[in-house]
mmCIF file of C-alpha atoms in Angstrom:
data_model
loop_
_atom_site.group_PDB
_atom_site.id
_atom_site.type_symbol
_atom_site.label_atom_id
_atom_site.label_comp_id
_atom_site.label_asym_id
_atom_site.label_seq_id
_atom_site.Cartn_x
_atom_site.Cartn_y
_atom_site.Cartn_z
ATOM 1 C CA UNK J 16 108.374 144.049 28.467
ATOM 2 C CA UNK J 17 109.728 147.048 30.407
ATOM 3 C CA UNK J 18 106.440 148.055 31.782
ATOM 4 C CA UNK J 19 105.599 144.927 32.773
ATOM 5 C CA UNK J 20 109.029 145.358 34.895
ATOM 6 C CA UNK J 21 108.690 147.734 36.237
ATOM 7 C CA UNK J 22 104.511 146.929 37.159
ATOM 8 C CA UNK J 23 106.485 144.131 38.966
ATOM 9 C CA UNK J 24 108.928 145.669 40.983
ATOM 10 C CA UNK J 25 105.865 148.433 41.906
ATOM 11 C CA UNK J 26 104.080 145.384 43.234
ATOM 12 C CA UNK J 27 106.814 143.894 45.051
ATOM 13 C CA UNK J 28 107.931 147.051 46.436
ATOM 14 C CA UNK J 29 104.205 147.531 48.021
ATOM 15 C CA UNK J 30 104.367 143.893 49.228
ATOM 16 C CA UNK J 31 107.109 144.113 51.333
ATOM 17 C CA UNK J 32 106.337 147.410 52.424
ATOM 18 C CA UNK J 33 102.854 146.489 53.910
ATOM 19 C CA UNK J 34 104.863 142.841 55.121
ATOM 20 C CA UNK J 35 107.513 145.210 57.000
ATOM 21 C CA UNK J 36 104.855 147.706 58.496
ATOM 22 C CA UNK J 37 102.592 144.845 59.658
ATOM 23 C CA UNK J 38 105.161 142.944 61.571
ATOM 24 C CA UNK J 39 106.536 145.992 62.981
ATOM 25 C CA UNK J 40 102.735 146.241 64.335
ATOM 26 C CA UNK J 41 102.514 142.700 65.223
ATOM 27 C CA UNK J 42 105.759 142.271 67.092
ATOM 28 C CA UNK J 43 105.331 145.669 69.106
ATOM 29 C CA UNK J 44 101.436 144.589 69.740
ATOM 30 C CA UNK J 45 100.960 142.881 73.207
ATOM 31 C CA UNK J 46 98.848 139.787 73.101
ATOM 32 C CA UNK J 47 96.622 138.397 75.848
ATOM 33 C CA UNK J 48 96.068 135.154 75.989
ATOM 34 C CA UNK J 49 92.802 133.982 77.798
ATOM 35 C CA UNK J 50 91.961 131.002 80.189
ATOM 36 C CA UNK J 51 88.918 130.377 82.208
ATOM 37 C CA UNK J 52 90.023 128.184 85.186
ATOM 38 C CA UNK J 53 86.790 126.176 86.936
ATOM 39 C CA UNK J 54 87.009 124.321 90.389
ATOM 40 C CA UNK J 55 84.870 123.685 93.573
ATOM 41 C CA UNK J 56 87.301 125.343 96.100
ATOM 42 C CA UNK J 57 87.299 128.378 94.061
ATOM 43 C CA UNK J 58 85.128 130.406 96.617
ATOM 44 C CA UNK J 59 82.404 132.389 95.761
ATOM 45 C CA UNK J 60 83.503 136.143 96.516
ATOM 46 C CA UNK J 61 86.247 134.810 94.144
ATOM 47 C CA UNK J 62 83.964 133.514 91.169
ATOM 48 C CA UNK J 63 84.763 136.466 88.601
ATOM 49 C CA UNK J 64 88.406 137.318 90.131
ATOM 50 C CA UNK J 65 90.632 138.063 86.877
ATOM 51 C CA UNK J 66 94.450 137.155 87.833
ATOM 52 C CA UNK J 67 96.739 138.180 85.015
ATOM 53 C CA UNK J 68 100.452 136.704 84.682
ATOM 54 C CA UNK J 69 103.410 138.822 83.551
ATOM 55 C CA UNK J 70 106.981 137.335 83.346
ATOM 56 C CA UNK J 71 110.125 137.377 81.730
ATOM 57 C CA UNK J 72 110.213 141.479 80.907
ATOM 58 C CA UNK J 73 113.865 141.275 80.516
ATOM 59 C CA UNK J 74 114.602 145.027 80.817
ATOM 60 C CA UNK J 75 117.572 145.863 78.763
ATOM 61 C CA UNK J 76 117.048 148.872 76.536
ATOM 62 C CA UNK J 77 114.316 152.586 76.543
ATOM 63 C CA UNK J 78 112.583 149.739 73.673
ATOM 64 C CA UNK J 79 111.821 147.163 76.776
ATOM 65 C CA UNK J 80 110.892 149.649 78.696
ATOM 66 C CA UNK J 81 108.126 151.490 76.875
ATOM 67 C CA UNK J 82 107.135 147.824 75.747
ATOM 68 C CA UNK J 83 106.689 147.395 79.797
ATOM 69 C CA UNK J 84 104.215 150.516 79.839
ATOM 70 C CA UNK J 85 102.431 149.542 76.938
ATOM 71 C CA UNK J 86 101.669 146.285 78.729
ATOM 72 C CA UNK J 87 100.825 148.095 82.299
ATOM 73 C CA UNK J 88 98.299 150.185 80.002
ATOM 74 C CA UNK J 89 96.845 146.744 78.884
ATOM 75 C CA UNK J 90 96.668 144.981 82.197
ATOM 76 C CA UNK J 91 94.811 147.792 84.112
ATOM 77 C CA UNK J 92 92.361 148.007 80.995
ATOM 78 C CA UNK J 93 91.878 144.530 81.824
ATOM 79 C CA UNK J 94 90.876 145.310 84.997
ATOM 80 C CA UNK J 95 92.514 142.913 86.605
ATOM 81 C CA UNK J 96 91.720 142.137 90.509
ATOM 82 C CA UNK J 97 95.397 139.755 91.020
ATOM 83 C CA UNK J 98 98.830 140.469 89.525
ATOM 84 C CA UNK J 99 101.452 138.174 89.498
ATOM 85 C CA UNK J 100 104.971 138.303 88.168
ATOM 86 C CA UNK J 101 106.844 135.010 87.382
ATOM 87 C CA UNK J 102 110.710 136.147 87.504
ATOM 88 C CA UNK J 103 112.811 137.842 85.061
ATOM 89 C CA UNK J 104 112.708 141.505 85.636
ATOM 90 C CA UNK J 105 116.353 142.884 83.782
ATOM 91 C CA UNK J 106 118.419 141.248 81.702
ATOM 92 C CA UNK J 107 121.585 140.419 83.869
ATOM 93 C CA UNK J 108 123.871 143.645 84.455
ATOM 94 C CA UNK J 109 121.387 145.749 82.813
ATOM 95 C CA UNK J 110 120.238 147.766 86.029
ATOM 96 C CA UNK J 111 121.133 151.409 86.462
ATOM 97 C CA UNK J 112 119.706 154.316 88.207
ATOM 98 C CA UNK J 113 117.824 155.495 85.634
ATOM 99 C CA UNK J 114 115.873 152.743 84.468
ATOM 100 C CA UNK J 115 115.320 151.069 87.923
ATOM 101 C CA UNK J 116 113.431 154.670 88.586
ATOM 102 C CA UNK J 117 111.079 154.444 85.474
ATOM 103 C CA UNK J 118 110.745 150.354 85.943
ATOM 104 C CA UNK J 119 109.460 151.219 89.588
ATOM 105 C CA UNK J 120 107.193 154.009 88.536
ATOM 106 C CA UNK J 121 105.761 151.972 85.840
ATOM 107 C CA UNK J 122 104.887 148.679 87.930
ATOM 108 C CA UNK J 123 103.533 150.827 90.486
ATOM 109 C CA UNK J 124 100.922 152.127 88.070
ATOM 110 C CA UNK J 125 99.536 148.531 88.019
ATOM 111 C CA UNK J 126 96.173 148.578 90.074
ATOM 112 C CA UNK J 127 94.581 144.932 90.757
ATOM 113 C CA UNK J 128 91.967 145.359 93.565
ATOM 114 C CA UNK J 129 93.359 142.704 95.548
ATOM 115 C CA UNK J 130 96.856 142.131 95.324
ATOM 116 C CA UNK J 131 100.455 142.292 93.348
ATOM 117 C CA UNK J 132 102.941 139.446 94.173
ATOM 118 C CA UNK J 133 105.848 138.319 92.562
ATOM 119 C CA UNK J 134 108.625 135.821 93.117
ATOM 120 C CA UNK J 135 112.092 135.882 91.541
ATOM 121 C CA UNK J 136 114.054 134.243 88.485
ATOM 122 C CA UNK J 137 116.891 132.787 88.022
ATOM 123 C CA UNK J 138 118.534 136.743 86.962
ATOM 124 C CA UNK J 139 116.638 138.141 89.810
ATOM 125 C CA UNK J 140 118.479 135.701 91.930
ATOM 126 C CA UNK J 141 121.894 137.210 90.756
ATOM 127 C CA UNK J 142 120.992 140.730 91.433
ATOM 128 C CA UNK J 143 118.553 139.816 94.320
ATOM 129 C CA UNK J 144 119.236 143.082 96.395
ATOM 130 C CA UNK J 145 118.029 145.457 93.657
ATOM 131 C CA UNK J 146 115.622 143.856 92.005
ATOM 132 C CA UNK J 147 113.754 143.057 95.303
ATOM 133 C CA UNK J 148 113.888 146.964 96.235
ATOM 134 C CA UNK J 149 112.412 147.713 92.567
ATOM 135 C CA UNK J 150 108.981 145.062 93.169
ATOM 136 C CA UNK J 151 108.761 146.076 97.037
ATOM 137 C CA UNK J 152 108.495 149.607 96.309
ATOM 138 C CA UNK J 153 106.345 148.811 93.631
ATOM 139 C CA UNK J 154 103.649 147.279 95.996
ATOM 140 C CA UNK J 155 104.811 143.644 94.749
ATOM 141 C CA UNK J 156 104.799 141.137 97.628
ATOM 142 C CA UNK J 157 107.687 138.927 96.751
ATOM 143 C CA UNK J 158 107.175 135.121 98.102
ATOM 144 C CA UNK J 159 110.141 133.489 98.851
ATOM 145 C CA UNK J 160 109.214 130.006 99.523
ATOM 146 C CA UNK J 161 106.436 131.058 101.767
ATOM 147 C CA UNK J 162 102.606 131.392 100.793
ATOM 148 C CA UNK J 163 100.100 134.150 101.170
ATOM 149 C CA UNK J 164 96.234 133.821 101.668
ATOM 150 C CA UNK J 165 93.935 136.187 100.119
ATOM 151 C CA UNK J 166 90.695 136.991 100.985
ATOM 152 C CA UNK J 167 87.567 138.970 99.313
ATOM 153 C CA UNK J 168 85.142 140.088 102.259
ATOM 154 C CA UNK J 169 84.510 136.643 103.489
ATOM 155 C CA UNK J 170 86.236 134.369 105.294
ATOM 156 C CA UNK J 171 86.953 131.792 102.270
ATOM 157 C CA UNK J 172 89.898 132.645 100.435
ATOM 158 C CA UNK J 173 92.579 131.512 97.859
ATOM 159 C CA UNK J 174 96.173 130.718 98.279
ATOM 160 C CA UNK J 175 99.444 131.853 96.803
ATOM 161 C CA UNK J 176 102.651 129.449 97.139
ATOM 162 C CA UNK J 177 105.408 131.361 95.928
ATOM 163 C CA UNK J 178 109.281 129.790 95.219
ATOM 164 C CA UNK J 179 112.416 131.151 94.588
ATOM 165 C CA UNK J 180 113.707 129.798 90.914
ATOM 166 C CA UNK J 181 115.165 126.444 90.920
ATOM 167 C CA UNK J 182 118.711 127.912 90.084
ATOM 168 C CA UNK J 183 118.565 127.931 94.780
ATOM 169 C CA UNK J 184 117.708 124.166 94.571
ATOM 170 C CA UNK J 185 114.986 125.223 97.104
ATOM 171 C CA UNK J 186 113.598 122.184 98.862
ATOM 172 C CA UNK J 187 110.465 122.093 96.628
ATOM 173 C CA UNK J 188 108.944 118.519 98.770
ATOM 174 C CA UNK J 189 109.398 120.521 102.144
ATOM 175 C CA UNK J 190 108.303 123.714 101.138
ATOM 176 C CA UNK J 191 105.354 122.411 99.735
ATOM 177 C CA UNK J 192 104.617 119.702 102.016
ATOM 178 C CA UNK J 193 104.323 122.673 104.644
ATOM 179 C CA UNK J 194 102.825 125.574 102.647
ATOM 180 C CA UNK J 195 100.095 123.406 100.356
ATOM 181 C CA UNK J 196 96.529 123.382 101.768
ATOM 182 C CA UNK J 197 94.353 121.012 99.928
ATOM 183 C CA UNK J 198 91.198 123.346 101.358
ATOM 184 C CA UNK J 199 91.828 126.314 99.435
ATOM 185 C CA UNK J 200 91.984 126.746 95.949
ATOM 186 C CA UNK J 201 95.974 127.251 95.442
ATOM 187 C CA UNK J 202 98.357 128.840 93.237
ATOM 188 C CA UNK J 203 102.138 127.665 92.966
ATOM 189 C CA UNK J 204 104.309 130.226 91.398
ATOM 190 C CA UNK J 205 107.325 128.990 90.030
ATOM 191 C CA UNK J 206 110.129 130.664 87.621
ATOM 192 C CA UNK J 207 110.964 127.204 85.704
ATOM 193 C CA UNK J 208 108.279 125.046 85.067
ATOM 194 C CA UNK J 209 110.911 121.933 84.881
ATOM 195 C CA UNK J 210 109.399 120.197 88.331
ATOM 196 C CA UNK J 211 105.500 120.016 86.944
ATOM 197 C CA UNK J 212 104.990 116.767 87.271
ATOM 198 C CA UNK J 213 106.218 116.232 90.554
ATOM 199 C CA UNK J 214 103.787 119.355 91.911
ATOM 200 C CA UNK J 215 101.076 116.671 91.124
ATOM 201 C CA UNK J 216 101.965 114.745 94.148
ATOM 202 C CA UNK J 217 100.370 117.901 95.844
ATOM 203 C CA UNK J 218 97.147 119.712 96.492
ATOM 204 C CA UNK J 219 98.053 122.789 93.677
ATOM 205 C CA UNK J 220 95.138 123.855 91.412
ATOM 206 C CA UNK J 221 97.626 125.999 88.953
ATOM 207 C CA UNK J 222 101.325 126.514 88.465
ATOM 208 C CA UNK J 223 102.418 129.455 86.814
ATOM 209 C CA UNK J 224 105.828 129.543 85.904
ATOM 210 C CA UNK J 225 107.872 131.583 82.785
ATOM 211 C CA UNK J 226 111.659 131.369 82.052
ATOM 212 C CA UNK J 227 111.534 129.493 78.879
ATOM 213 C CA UNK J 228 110.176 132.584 76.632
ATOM 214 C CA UNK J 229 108.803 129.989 74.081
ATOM 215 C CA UNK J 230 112.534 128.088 73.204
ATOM 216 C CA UNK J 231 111.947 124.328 73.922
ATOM 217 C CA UNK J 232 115.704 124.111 73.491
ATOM 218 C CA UNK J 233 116.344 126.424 76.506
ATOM 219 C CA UNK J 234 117.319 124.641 79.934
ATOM 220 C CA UNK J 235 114.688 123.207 81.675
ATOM 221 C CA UNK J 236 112.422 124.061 79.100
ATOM 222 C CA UNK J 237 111.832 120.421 76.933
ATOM 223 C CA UNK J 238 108.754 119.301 77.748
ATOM 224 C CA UNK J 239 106.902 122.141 79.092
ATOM 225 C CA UNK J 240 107.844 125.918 77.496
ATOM 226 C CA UNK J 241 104.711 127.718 76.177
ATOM 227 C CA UNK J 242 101.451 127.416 76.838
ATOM 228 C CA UNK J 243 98.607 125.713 78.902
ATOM 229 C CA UNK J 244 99.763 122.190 79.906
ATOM 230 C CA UNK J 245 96.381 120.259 82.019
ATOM 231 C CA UNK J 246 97.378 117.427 83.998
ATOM 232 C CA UNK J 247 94.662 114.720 84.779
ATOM 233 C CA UNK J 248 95.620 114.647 88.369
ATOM 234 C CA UNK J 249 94.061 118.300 88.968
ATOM 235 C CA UNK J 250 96.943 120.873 88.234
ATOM 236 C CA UNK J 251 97.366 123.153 84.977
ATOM 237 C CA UNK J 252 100.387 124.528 84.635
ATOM 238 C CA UNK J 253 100.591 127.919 82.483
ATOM 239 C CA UNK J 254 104.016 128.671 80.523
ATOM 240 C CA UNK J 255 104.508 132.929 79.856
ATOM 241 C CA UNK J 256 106.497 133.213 77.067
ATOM 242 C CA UNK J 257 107.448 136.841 78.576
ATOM 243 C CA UNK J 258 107.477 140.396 76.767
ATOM 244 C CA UNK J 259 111.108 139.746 75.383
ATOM 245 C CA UNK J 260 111.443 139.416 71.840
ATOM 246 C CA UNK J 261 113.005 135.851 71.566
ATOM 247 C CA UNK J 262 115.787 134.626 69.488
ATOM 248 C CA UNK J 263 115.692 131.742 66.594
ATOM 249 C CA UNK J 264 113.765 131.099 63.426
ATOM 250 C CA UNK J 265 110.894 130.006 65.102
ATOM 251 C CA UNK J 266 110.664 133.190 66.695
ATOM 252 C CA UNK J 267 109.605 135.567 63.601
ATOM 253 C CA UNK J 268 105.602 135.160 65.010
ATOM 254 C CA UNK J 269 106.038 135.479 68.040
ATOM 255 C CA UNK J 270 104.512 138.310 70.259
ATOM 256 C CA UNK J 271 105.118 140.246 73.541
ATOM 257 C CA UNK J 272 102.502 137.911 75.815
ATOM 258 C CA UNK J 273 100.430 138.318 79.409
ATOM 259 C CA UNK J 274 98.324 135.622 80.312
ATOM 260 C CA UNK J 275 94.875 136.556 82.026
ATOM 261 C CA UNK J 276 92.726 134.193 84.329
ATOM 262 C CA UNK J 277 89.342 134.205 84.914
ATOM 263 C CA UNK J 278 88.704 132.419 88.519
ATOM 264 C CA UNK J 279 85.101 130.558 88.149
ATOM 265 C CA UNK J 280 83.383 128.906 91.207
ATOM 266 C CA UNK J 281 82.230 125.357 89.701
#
């Protein structure tokens, strides 16, 4: 009876042990989601662009911020041609000298062929003067209810409509009403994705937002928090659940996540 005891508690021991190690693993392991995106005004110096979506790093700790150049590794093995950051960069009061330096020097290893642009989150917003001198230095070009258009060698390009996080209650109708080009292919980045449905009412291809790190129950965050969410209008709008580790029992599987595009002329 005692050796079958103890041939118990040997096995249970080595359970756990290998349950512990692998989620360690899993938890620290950055996972890329994938999404081909197909439309006609996709031009054709920009069939094959890969656009990759980071949000919601949430600097706080050293942990976040070797978790941040773990996923810089990733993205530039990706290759990526298009970076974009959806808001979120420190936790709130977290900024000091120190890691603002290594934050910087990390994003500016990111190397898309074409471009880096970011716009800024709701705790960007409340340390707006740092932050933006962190992504500007960085080579980020931060859109603040403006657009950008980017072009590959031709004269047919894409374009980038970028607004400040709904915690400004930017004029979202006017902005877009003056930005939106229904002859481009166009990309709305926005922190919250709480206003989807009304982008419909307008010419955008695909929203990329963040903010809701995968918690339906966060603000803003019922109906649309994780994920790829197609509308039958035209738009898809892409949810980052972010690099943070997030809170709650539904959180145990739940992995440090960049989202990569492939851009395909249909």
């Amino acid at each position: 009876m005692k050796k079958i005891q103890v041939y118990l508690l040997t096995i249970t021991v080595i359970v756990i042990s290998l349950f512990v190690y692998f989620m360690l693993n899993f938890k620290q392991g950055i996972h890329i989601e994938e999404t081909m995106i197909t439309h006609s005004t996709i031009p054709a110096r920009f069939s094959g662009t890969r656009l990759i979506q980071l949000s919601d790093t949430k600097i706080k700790t050293k942990k976040d911020l070797s978790l941040l150049k773990k996923t810089v590794e990733e993205i530039n093995k990706l290759e990526a041609d298009i970076v974009v950051f959806t808001g979120d960069l420190f936790e709130k009061g977290a900024i000091s000298s120190d890691l603002s330096k290594q934050v910087k020097k990390t994003l500016s290893e990111l190397n898309p062929s074409l471009a880096k642009v970011a716009v800024l989150g709701d705790t960007d917003l409340k340390q707006k003067k740092e932050i933006t001198k962190i992504l500007t230095e960085s080579s980020f070009k931060i859109l603040r209810n403006e657009s950008i258009e980017l072009y590959n060698g031709s004269s047919e390009g894409i374009q980038l409509i970028g607004i400040d996080s709904l915690s400004t209650t930017p004029d979202l109708t006017h902005i877009l009403e003056k930005e939106s080009s229904s002859e481009m292919f166009q990309i709305l980045l926005l922190h919250e994705p709480t206003l989807a449905a009304k982008v419909t009412d307008y010419p955008i291809n695909l929203q990329l937002s963040g903010h809701c790190q995968g918690n339906s129950t966060k603000n803003g965050c019922t109906q649309f928090y994780n994920g790829t969410y197609p509308f039958a209008d035209q738009l898809i709008l892409n949810v980052n659940p972010g690099l943070k580790e997030r809170k709650g029992i539904f959180s145990f599987f739940s992995r440090p996540t960049i989202h990569s595009f492939l851009l395909i002329q249909s």
